Amino acid sequence: MDAHLALGRYGEELAARYLRDRGIRVLERNWRCPEGEIDIIALDGDCLVVCEVKTRGGTVTGDPVEAVTWEKVSRLRRLAAAYLRSRPGSVAHARVDVIGVLAVRGRPPVVRHVEAVGA
């Protein structure tokens, strides 16, 4: 596995742990359908959380959260709808969250959680 993929997996693991530590139940990771992939699907009370995780090893290209474009948020909304269609009656509503993980070598990782992006 190359370093980029390993960094991404590390960030997704930290993000899942972060959500669990806050009482948010992780339902699935790396859920795929023909339209794309959702990094983390979770349940926060009665709200489905579709979570995009961005991990960076530095800030040369900006904060990891800044890497999620409006186009990506729109795609995540479509993917959330596809997930809900595949599980009718599971939850009443959904939101899109972004978790940025800054993992600079030699420092503790920094996790930034932005809820309800584009709401």
Coordinates of C-alpha atoms in Angstrom, one line a residue:
M1 CA 0.0 0.0 0.0
D2 CA 1.4 3.4 -0.9
A3 CA 1.9 6.2 1.6
H4 CA -1.0 8.2 0.3
L5 CA -3.5 5.3 0.8
A6 CA -2.0 4.5 4.2
L7 CA -2.5 8.1 5.3
G8 CA -6.1 8.1 4.1
R9 CA -6.9 4.9 6.0
Y10 CA -5.2 6.2 9.1
G11 CA -7.4 9.4 8.9
E12 CA -10.6 7.4 8.4
E13 CA -9.7 5.2 11.4
L14 CA -9.2 8.3 13.5
A15 CA -12.4 9.9 12.2
A16 CA -14.4 6.8 13.1
R17 CA -12.9 6.7 16.6
Y18 CA -13.6 10.4 17.0
L19 CA -17.3 9.9 16.1
R20 CA -17.7 6.9 18.4
D21 CA -16.1 8.8 21.3
R22 CA -18.8 11.5 20.8
G23 CA -21.6 8.9 21.0
I24 CA -22.2 8.8 17.2
R25 CA -22.7 5.2 16.1
V26 CA -20.7 4.2 13.0
L27 CA -22.8 2.0 10.8
E28 CA -20.6 1.5 7.7
R29 CA -17.3 2.5 6.3
N30 CA -16.4 2.9 2.6
W31 CA -20.0 2.2 1.5
R32 CA -20.1 1.9 -2.3
C33 CA -22.8 2.1 -4.9
P34 CA -22.7 2.7 -8.7
E35 CA -22.8 6.5 -8.0
G36 CA -19.7 6.6 -5.7
E37 CA -18.5 6.0 -2.2
I38 CA -19.2 7.3 1.3
D39 CA -16.2 7.2 3.7
I40 CA -18.3 6.9 6.9
I41 CA -22.0 6.4 7.4
A42 CA -23.1 7.0 11.0
L43 CA -26.1 7.6 13.2
D44 CA -26.4 10.6 15.5
G45 CA -29.6 10.2 17.4
D46 CA -32.2 9.8 14.6
C47 CA -30.1 11.6 12.0
L48 CA -28.1 9.7 9.4
V49 CA -24.6 11.2 9.0
V50 CA -22.8 10.9 5.7
C51 CA -19.2 11.8 6.5
E52 CA -16.4 12.7 4.1
V53 CA -12.9 12.3 5.6
K54 CA -9.9 14.3 4.3
T55 CA -6.5 13.6 5.7
R56 CA -3.4 15.6 5.0
G57 CA 0.2 15.3 6.2
G58 CA 0.7 19.0 6.1
T59 CA -1.0 22.3 5.3
V60 CA 0.9 23.2 2.0
T61 CA -2.4 22.6 0.1
G62 CA -4.5 24.1 2.9
D63 CA -6.6 22.7 5.7
P64 CA -7.9 19.2 5.0
V65 CA -11.6 20.4 5.3
E66 CA -11.0 22.9 2.6
A67 CA -10.4 20.1 0.1
V68 CA -14.1 19.3 0.1
T69 CA -15.7 21.3 -2.7
W70 CA -19.4 22.1 -3.2
E71 CA -19.4 19.6 -6.0
K72 CA -18.3 16.9 -3.6
V73 CA -21.0 18.0 -1.1
S74 CA -23.6 17.7 -3.8
R75 CA -22.4 14.2 -4.7
L76 CA -22.5 13.2 -1.0
R77 CA -26.1 14.4 -0.8
R78 CA -26.9 12.2 -3.8
L79 CA -25.1 9.3 -2.3
A80 CA -27.0 9.8 1.0
A81 CA -30.2 9.7 -0.9
A82 CA -29.1 6.4 -2.6
Y83 CA -28.2 5.0 0.8
L84 CA -31.6 5.9 2.3
R85 CA -33.4 4.4 -0.8
S86 CA -31.5 1.2 -0.1
R87 CA -32.8 1.1 3.4
P88 CA -36.4 2.4 3.4
G89 CA -37.8 3.7 6.7
S90 CA -34.4 3.6 8.4
V91 CA -34.2 7.3 9.4
A92 CA -36.1 10.5 9.0
H93 CA -33.3 12.8 7.8
A94 CA -29.6 13.0 6.9
R95 CA -26.8 15.5 7.0
V96 CA -23.3 15.7 5.4
D97 CA -20.4 16.2 7.7
V98 CA -16.7 16.6 6.9
I99 CA -13.9 15.5 9.1
G100 CA -10.4 16.8 8.4
V101 CA -7.4 15.1 9.9
L102 CA -4.1 16.8 9.9
A103 CA -1.4 14.2 10.6
V104 CA 1.9 16.0 10.6
R105 CA 4.8 13.6 11.3
G106 CA 6.1 13.9 14.9
R107 CA 3.0 15.7 16.2
P108 CA -0.3 14.4 17.5
P109 CA -3.0 14.4 14.8
V110 CA -5.6 17.2 14.8
V111 CA -9.2 16.3 14.0
R112 CA -11.6 19.0 12.8
H113 CA -15.3 18.1 12.5
V114 CA -17.6 20.3 10.5
E115 CA -21.3 19.3 10.8
A116 CA -24.1 19.9 8.3
V117 CA -21.9 21.2 5.5
G118 CA -23.9 23.1 3.0
A119 CA -27.1 23.0 5.1

